[in-house]
Every structure is written in structure tokens, then in C-alpha cells.
Coordinates of C-alpha atoms in Angstrom, one line a residue:
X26 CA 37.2 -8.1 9.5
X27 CA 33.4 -6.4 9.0
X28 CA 32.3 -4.2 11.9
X29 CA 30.6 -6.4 14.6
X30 CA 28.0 -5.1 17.3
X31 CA 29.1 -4.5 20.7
X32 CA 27.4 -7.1 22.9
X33 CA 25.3 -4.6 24.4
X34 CA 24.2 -2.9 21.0
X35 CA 23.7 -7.1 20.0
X36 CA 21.4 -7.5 23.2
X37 CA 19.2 -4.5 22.5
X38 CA 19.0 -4.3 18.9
X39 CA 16.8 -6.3 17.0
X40 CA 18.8 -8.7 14.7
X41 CA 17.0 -8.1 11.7
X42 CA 16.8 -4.5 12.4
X43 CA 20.8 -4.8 13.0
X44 CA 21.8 -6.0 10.2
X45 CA 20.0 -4.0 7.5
X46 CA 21.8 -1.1 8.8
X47 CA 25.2 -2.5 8.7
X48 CA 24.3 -3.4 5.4
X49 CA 23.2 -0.3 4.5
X50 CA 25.9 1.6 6.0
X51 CA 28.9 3.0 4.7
X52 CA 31.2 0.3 3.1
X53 CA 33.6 -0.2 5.8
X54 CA 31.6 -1.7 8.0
X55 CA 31.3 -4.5 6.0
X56 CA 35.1 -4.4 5.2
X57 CA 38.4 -4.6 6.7
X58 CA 38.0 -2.2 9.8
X59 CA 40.1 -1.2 13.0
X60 CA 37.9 1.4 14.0
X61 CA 35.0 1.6 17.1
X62 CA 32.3 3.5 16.1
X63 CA 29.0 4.9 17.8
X64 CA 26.3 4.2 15.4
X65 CA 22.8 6.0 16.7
X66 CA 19.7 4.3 15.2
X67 CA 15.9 5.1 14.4
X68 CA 15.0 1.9 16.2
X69 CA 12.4 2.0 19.4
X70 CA 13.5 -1.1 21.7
X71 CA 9.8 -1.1 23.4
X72 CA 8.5 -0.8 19.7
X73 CA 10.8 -3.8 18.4
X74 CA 9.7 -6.0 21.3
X75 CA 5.8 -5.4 21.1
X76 CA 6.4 -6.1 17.4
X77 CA 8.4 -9.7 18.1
X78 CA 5.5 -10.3 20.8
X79 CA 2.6 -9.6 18.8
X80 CA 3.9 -11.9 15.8
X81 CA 4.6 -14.7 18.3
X82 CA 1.3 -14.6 20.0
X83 CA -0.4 -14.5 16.3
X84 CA 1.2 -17.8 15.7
X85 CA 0.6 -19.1 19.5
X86 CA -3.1 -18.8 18.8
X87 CA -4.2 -19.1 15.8
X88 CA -1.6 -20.7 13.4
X89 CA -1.1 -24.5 13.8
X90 CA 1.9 -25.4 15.8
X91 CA 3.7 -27.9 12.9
X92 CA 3.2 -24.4 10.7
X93 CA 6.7 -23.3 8.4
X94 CA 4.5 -20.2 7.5
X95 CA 7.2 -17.3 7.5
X96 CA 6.2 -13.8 8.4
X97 CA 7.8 -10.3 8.3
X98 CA 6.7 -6.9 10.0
X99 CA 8.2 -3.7 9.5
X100 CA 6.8 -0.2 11.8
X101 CA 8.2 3.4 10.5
X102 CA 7.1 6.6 11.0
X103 CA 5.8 8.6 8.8
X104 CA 9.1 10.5 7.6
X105 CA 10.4 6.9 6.9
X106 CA 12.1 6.2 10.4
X107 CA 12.3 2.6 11.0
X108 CA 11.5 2.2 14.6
X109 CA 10.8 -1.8 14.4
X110 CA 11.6 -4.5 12.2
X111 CA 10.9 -8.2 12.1
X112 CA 12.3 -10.2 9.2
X113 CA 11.2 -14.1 10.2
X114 CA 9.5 -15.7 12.9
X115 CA 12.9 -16.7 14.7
X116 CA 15.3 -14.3 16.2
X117 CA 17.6 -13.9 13.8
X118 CA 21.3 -14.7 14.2
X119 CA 23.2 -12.2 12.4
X120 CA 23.4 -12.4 8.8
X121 CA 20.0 -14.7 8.6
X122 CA 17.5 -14.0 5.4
X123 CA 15.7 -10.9 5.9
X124 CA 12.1 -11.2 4.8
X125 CA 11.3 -7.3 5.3
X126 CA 14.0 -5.8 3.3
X127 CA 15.1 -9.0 1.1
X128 CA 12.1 -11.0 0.1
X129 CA 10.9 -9.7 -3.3
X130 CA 7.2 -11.0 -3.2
X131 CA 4.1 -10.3 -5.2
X132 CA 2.4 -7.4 -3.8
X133 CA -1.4 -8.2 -4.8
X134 CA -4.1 -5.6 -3.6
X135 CA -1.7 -3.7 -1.9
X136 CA -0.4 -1.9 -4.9
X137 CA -4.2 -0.5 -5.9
X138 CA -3.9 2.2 -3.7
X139 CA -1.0 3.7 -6.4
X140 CA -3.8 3.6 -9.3
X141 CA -6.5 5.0 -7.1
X142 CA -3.5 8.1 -6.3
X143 CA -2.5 8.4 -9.6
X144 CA -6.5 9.5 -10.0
X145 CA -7.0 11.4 -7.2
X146 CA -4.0 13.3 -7.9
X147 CA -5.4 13.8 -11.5
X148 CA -8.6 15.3 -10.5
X149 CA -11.1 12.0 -9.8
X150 CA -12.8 11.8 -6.0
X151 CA -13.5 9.3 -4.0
X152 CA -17.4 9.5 -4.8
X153 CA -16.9 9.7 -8.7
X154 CA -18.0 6.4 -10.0
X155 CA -16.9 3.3 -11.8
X156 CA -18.1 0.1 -13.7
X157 CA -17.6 -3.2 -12.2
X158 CA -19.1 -5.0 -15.1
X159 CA -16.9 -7.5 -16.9
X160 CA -14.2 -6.1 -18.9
X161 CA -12.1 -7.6 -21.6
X162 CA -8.8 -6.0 -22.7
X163 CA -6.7 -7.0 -25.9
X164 CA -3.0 -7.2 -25.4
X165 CA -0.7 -7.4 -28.0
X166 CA 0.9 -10.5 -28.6
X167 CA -1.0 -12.3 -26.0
X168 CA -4.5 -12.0 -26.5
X169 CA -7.9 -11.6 -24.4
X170 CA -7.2 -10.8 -20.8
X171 CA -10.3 -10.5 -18.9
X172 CA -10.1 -9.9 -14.7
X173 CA -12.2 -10.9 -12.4
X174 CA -13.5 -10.5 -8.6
X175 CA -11.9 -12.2 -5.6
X176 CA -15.6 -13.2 -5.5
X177 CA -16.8 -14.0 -9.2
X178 CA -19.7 -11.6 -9.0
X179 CA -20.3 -8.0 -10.5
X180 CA -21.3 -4.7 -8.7
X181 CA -22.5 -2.6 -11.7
X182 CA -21.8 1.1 -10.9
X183 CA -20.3 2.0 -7.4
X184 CA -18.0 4.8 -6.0
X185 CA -14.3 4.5 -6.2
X186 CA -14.3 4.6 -2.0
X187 CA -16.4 1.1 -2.7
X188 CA -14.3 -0.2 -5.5
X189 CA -10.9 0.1 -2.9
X190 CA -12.8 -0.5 0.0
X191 CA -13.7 -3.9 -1.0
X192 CA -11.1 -4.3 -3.2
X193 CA -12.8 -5.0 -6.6
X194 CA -10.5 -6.3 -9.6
X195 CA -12.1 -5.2 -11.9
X196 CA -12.8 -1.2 -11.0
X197 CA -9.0 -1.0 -10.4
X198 CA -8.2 -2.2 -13.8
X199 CA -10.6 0.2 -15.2
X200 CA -9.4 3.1 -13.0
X201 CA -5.6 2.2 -13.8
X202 CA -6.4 1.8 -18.0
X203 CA -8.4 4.8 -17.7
X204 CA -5.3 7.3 -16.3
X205 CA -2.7 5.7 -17.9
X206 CA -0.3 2.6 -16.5
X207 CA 2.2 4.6 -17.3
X208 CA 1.2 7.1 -14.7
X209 CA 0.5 4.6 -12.4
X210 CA 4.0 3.3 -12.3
X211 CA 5.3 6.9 -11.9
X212 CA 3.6 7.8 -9.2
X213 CA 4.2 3.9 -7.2
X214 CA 7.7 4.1 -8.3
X215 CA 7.9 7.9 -6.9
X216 CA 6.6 6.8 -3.5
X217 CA 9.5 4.2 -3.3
X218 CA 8.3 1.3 -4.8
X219 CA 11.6 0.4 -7.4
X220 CA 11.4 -3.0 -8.2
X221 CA 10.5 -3.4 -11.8
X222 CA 7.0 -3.1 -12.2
X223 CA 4.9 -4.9 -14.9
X224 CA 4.0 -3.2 -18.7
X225 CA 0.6 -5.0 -18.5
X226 CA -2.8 -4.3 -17.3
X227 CA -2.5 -6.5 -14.6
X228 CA -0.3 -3.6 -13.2
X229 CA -3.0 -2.3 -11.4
X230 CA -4.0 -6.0 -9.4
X231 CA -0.2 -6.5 -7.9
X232 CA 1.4 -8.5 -10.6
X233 CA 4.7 -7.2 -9.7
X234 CA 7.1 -8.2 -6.9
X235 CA 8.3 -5.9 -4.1
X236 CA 10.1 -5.7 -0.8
X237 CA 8.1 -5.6 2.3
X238 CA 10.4 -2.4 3.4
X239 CA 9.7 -1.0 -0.1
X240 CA 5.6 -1.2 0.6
X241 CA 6.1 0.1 3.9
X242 CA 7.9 3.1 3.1
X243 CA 5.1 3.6 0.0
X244 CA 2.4 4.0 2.7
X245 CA 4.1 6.0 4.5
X246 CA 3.8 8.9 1.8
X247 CA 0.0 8.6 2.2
X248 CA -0.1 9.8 6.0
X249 CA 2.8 12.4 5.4
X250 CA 0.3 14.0 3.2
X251 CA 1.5 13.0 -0.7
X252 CA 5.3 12.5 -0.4
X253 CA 8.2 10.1 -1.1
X254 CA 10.3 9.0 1.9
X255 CA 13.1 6.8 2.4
X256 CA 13.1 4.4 4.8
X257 CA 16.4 4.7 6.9
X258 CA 17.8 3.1 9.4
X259 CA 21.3 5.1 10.6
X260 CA 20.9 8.5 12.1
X261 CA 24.7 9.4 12.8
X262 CA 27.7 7.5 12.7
X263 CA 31.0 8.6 14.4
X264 CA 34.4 7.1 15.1
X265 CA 34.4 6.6 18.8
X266 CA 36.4 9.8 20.9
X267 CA 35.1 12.3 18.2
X268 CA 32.5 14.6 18.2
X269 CA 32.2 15.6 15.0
X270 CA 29.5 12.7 12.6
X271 CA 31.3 11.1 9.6
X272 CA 27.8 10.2 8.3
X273 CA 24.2 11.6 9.2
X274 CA 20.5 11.0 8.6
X275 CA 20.3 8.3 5.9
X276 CA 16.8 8.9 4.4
X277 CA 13.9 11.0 5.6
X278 CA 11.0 12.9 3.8
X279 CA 11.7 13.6 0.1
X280 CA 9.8 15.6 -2.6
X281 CA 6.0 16.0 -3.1
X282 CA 4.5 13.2 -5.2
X283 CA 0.9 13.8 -5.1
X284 CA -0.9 16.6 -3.8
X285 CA -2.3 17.6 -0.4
X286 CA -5.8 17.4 -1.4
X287 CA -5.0 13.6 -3.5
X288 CA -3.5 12.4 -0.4
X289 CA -6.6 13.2 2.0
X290 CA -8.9 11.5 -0.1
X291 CA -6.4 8.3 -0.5
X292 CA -6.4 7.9 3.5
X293 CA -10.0 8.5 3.7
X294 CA -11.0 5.8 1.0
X295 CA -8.5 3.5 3.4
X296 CA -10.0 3.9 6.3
X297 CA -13.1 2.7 4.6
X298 CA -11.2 -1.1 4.1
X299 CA -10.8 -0.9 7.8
X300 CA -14.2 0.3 8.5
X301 CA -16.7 -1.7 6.5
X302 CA -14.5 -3.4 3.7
X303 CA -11.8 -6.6 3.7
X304 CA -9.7 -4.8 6.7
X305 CA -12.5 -5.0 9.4
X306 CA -9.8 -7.3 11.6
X307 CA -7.3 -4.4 11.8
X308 CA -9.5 -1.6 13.5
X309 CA -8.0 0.2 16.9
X310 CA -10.8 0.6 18.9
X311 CA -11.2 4.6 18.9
X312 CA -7.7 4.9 17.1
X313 CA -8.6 6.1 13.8
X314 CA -6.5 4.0 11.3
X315 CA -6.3 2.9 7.3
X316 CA -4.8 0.5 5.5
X317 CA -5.2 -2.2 2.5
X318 CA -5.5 -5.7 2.4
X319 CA -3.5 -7.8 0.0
X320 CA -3.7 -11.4 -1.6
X321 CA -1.8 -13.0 -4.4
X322 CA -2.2 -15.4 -6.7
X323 CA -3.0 -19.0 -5.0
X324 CA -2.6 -17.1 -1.9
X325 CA 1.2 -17.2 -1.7
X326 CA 1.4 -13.8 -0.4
X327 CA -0.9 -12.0 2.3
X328 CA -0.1 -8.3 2.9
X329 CA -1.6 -5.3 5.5
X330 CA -0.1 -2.5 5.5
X331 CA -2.2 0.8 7.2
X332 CA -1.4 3.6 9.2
X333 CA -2.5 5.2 12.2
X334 CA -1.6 8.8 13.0
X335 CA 1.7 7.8 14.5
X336 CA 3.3 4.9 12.6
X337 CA 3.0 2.9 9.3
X338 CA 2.9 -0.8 10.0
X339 CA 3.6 -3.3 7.1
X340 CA 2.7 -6.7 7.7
X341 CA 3.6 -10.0 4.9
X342 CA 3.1 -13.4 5.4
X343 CA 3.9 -16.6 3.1
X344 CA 6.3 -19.9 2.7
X345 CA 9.9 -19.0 1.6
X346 CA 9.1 -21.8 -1.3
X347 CA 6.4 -19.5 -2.3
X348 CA 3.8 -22.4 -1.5
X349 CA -0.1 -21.4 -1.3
X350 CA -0.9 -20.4 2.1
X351 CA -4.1 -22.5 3.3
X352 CA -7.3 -20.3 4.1
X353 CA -5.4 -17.3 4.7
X354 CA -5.6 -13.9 3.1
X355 CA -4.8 -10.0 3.3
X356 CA -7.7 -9.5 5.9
X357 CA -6.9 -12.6 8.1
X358 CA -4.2 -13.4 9.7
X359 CA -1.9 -10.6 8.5
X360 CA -4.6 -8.1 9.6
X361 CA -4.3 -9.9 12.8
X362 CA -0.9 -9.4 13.3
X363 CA -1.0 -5.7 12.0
X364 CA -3.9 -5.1 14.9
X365 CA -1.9 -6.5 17.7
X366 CA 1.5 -4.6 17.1
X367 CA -0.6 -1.4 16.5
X368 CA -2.6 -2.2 19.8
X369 CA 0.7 -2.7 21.6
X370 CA 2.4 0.0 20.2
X371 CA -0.6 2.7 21.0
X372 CA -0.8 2.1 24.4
X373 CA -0.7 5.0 26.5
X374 CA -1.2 6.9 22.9
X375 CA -4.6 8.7 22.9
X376 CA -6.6 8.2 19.9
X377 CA -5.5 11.1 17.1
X378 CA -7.0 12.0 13.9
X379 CA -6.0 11.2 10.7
X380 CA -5.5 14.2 7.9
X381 CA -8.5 13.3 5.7
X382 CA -11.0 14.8 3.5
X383 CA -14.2 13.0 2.9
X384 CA -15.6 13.5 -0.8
X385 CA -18.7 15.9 -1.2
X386 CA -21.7 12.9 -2.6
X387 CA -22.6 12.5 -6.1
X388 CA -25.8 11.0 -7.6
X389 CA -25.2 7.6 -8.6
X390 CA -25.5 7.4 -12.8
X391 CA -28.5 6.2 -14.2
X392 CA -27.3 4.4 -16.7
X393 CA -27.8 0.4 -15.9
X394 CA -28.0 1.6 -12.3
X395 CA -30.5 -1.2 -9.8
X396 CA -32.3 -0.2 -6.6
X397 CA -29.6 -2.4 -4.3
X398 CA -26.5 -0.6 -6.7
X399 CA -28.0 2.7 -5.5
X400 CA -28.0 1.9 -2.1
X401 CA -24.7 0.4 -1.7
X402 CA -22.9 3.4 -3.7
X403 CA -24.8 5.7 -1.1
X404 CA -23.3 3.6 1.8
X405 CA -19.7 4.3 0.3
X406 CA -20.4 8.3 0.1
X407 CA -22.6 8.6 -2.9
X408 CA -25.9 10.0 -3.9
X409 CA -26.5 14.1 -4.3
X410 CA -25.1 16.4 -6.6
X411 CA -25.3 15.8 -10.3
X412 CA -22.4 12.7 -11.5
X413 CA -19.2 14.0 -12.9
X414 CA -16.0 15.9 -12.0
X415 CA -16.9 20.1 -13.2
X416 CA -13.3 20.8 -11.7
X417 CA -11.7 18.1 -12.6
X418 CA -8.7 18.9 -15.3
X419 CA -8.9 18.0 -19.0
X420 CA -6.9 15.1 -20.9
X421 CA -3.4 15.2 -20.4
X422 CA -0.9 13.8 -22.6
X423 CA 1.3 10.7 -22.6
X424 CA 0.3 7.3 -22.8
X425 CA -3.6 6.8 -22.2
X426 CA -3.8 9.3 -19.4
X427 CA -7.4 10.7 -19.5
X428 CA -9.2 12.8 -16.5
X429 CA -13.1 13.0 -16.5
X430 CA -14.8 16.1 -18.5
X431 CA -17.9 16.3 -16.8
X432 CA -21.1 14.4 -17.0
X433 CA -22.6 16.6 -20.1
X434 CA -19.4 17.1 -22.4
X435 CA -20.2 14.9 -25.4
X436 CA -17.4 12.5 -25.9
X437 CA -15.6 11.2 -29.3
X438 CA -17.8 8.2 -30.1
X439 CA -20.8 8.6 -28.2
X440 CA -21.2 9.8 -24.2
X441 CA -22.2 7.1 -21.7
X442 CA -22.9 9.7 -19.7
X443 CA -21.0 8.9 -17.2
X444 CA -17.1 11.0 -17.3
X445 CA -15.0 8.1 -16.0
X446 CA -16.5 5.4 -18.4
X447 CA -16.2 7.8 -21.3
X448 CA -12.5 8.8 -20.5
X449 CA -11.6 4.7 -20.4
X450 CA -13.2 4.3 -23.4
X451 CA -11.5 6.5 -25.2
X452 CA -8.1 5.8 -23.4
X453 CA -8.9 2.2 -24.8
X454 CA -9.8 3.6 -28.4
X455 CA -13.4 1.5 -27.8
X456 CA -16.6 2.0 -27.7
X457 CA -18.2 -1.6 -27.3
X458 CA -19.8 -2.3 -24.0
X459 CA -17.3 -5.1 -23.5
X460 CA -13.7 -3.6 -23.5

């Protein structure tokens, strides 16, 4: 018969929790097996609770009582430990669907941050600049795709930091055509995320499914400082009377994926979509935290996931028959949730700083620029030196990958003077206004 829980290690660990690492164990403990063994886990029992509390009083208070809406939390630390996990509303009984680490769901806004790191990382800053103007893109076989804003309107020119913070459609499109999707998927399938991602440009908005685990573990690259982790459950496992482990760590802290400097700039420009963009509902008080908001499609998906200095929290929300939730999105009711396990699990914490570098200011580029543009790319860390990247690498090779040259290098075709624009254009081989 499969391994089965003591009824001690039943009572204390959370159900969910318990069964993804039997699952994810070594074989035999889901096989034929005559032997007791001592399993040690990553998982916090004060932490699981205040994560089973918070979702229940979120539902208590402000979902209707006849509701079916399904949630799933996950909390890990920042080397990928999984120290609370929630996979449904109910307690689970073992062996129930497991909406953190089973639900393959589309991940909307949350993915962006992997186009805006796939910048950084290439030389871009948080206060270089970039269209959100309507854009049209060819693709083969399928013909005009054109994006647009959660809210229908257009920005003109504002900073990347604005672009994320309020999570504009059309600036990540840009931003993702402009380096390349093929590095874009690189660097989100380096931090983790290995569901199959999508060949399109809609890449960049969340048009591909993940895990809520998978997400999790993602963002938890960004506070380590730029590297992959995987999320792990089992910390030893021996057969009981021995000392010696048969199996150890199961994950941890793997290789660099972007750099130091990359990874700064990412968790600065998400603590702005907790400060002043679609993430207001998640701020800590003092506690310095970031994170992204994420909608789908008809709103069948909601998603927050953010970080604090201490632990990555990923929150989801939707109907297992992937129904459209009703007035809920990204910065609603999942922000909610994501708030009051944070708020739980920080107390007694003082407030800590995150690692972050805030961007230098640029002057916003002339070019089609309006009074009211001006001033809301200076509120989002614009506005100073002359526009442009002068360190920023040159064009790199493979598929459409293209780093800013500088706001005075003459580009194939005619300069907008403005680096980022000209790189997209010629990543898109275009020089229309439309493209």
C-alpha cells in the first residue's frame, strides 16, 4: 500500500501541503511499502494556519456566501522553501485536487514582469521610456493583432516603472517585441516557469497557462536577487531507527538568471504596483513589499503574487469550470487575500528593506510628448538627464533581440529619437508609426 501520514503528522500538516510532497517524493511512497519513515518538511504550522485563516476570513467578508469561487495560496521563502500552502477553500482530504501545484491556469499580467527582466537584464532601466500608442503587429498566418489597455485609453510616452506599475498592454508588448520573445521565454522559463509558453506576441500579456506553485517559485528569483529556485517541499527523509538520510534537500537556490543590478530594478518597479499602481490593496503598512497584479481574459483568472523581505506569497483565484469571475480582478480580492496572510505572517516581524535600486531620472522624449504625459512620467521616476541608455549594450543576436543605442545614434531607417522605439522598430523590420 502507498505511505500514509502518521495521525499526528495528518493533524499538523496541511493536507494540500501533505500531499504534494508524498507526491513529489521518492517513488515508494506512493508504492507498495513496509517501511516507517521520518520525513522533515519546509512547512511552518503557524504559517499554514494564518494562510487557511486569512483565505477564510476573505471569503467571510467580502465574497457572497452561495459563492463556488475556488482559491489557492502558496507562501515560500526566498530559496524556494514552501512554508504554506493552500490548494482550495476546503481542507482537503488527502488526495483532493490541488489548485496550487495542479491547476494549470492563464497567468495574465503576472507574467510581464519576465519581459520587463528580460530588459533590465539587457541593459534598459526602469526610467527609459516607452510608447503606449496603439500598435498593430502582423502575424503570419493569422493576420492583424492589435492590443489594447485594460482601460481602452492611451498614455503616449511614459517610463517602463509606469508602464508595469499600471500594467499597460500595450508597453509590454512593445517592450517584449522589442528584446526578442524568444528571450523572454528564456529567461520565464529559467526562473521556473515550464509550462509551454506561447510563440505569439501575446506572450508578453499572459496568454500561457501555468501552475500557481510554478508563478510562485518565479517570484521568488526576483527577491533572491536574479536566480532560479526550485520550490521543494522534503528536507530529509530516513527510514525510521537510522541516522543516516536516504534522500535530502529537494530543491533550493539554483543558478543566476539575471543579474544583480536587473533584479534590483525589477523589485523596485514592483513595489511601484503596490505603491501607486493596480496593487494599492496589498501594501504592509511600514513593511516594504512588491508584487504584480494579474487578470485574464473574461476575468477567469485573478493572480497576486509579491514579496516582502521574508517570504513570496502567491495568491489565484477562479471557478474550477474556468467561468468568468464577477467584478473581480488581480488588485481585488486576490490582493486582499495576499494582504491578510502577509499581515498575519509579519507579525512580530519588524519592517525590513527590500534589495532595490531606484533608476537615476531621464528627460521624458520630446517627440509627441503633452504637458500631463510629462508629468505623469516624472511621477514614475522620470525627467533629468538626456533620454537614452549611453551604457546600455549593443544589438545582440538571435531572434529580434535589440538593446537601445543611445538617444543620438542614427538608426537604419530614420531615428525617432527615442532608443527603445528605434530598437522595436527595427526588431519589427518597420518603420510606419503604426506597427
Amino acid at each position: 500500500n502507498p505511505a500514509q501520514l502518521s495521525e499526528a503528522a495528518a493533524k499538523n500538516a496541511g493536507g494540500f501541503f501533505a500531499d504534494w510532497v508524498m507526491e513529489s517524493g521518492p517513488a515508494f511512497l506512493t508504492k507498495d511499502t513496509t517501511e516507517d519513515v521520518i520525513i522533515r518538511t519546509t512547512l511552518d504550522q503557524q504559517i499554514q494556519r494564518k494562510a487557511e485563516d486569512a483565505l477564510q476570513y476573505v471569503f467571510d467578508t467580502k465574497v457572497k456566501e452561495s459563492s463556488t469561487a475556488q482559491a489557492a495560496i502558496v507562501v515560500m521563502s526566498a530559496d524556494g522553501a514552501v512554508r504554506g500552502m493552500v490548494g482550495g477553500r476546503k481542507i482537503a482530504a488527502a488526495g483532493s485536487f490541488n489548485r496550487a501545484t495542479q491547476a494549470l491556469r492563464q497567468t495574465g499580467s503576472v507574467f510581464k514582469p519576465f519581459a520587463y527582466a528580460a530588459a533590465l537584464d539587457l541593459g534598459y532601466t526602469p526610467a527609459d521610456f516607452v510608447e503606449d500608442t496603439k500598435l498593430t503587429i502582423n502575424i503570419k498566418g493569422s493576420g492583424p493583432w492589435t492590443p489594447e489597455n485594460y482601460d481602452k485609453k492611451f498614455k503616449g510616452m511614459i517610463t517602463l516603472t509606469q508602464a508595469l506599475a499600471e500594467s499597460r498592454n500595450i508597453p509590454a508588448v512593445r517592450i517584449s517585441e522589442a528584446v526578442g520573445r524568444k528571450k523572454v521565454r528564456e529567461v520565464a522559463q529559467a526562473f521556473g516557469v515550464k509550462s509551454d509558453l506561447a510563440a505569439g506576441p501575446a506572450l508578453a500579456l499572459g496568454a500561457s497557462e501555468s501552475t500557481l506553485l510554478e508563478m510562485t517559485g518565479a517570484y521568488a528569483g526576483f527577491l533572491n536577487g536574479g536566480s532560479s529556485v526550485k520550490p521543494y517541499g522534503l528536507v530529509s527523509l530516513k527510514l525510521q531507527g537510522d541516522d543516516a538520510e536516504l534522500i535530502g534537500q529537494g530543491g533550493g537556490i539554483g543558478e543566476r538568471i539575471i543579474s544583480q543590478e536587473a533584479a534590483e530594478y525589477l523589485t523596485y518597479m514592483l513595489t511601484q504596483v503596490v505603491q501607486r499602481g493596480t496593487g494599492t490593496r496589498a501594501r504592509l503598512g511600514d513593511t516594504p513589499v512588491a508584487g504584480k497584479t494579474g487578470t485574464t481574459n473574461a476575468a477567469r483568472d485573478a493572480w497576486f503574487i509579491g514579496f516582502s523581505a521574508h517570504y513570496v506569497v502567491g495568491v489565484w483565484m477562479g471557478y474550477d469550470d474556468n467561468r468568468p469571475l464577477t467584478g473581480v480582478t488581480g488588485g481585488g480580492l486576490p490582493a486582499e487575500i495576499w494582504h491578510e496572510v502577509m499581515k498575519r505572517v509579519h507579525e512580530g516581524i519588524p519592517p525590513t528593506n527590500l534589495l532595490m535600486k531606484i533608476p537615476e531620472a531621464k528627460a521624458v522624449p520630446q517627440s509627441g510628448v503633452s504637458p500631463s504625459q510629462l508629468d505623469a512620467a516624472a511621477g514614475a521616476g522620470s525627467g533629468g538627464a538626456a533620454a537614452g541608455s549611453g551604457n546600455v549594450p549593443a544589438a545582440q543576436g538571435g531572434q529580434g533581440q535589440q538593446a537601445p543605442q543611445g538617444a543620438q545614434q542614427p538608426q537604419q531607417g530614420g531615428s525617432t529619437g527615442d532608443p527603445l522605439q528605434d530598437a522595436l522598430r527595427e526588431a519589427l523590420g518597420t518603420t510606419s508609426g503604426v506597427y
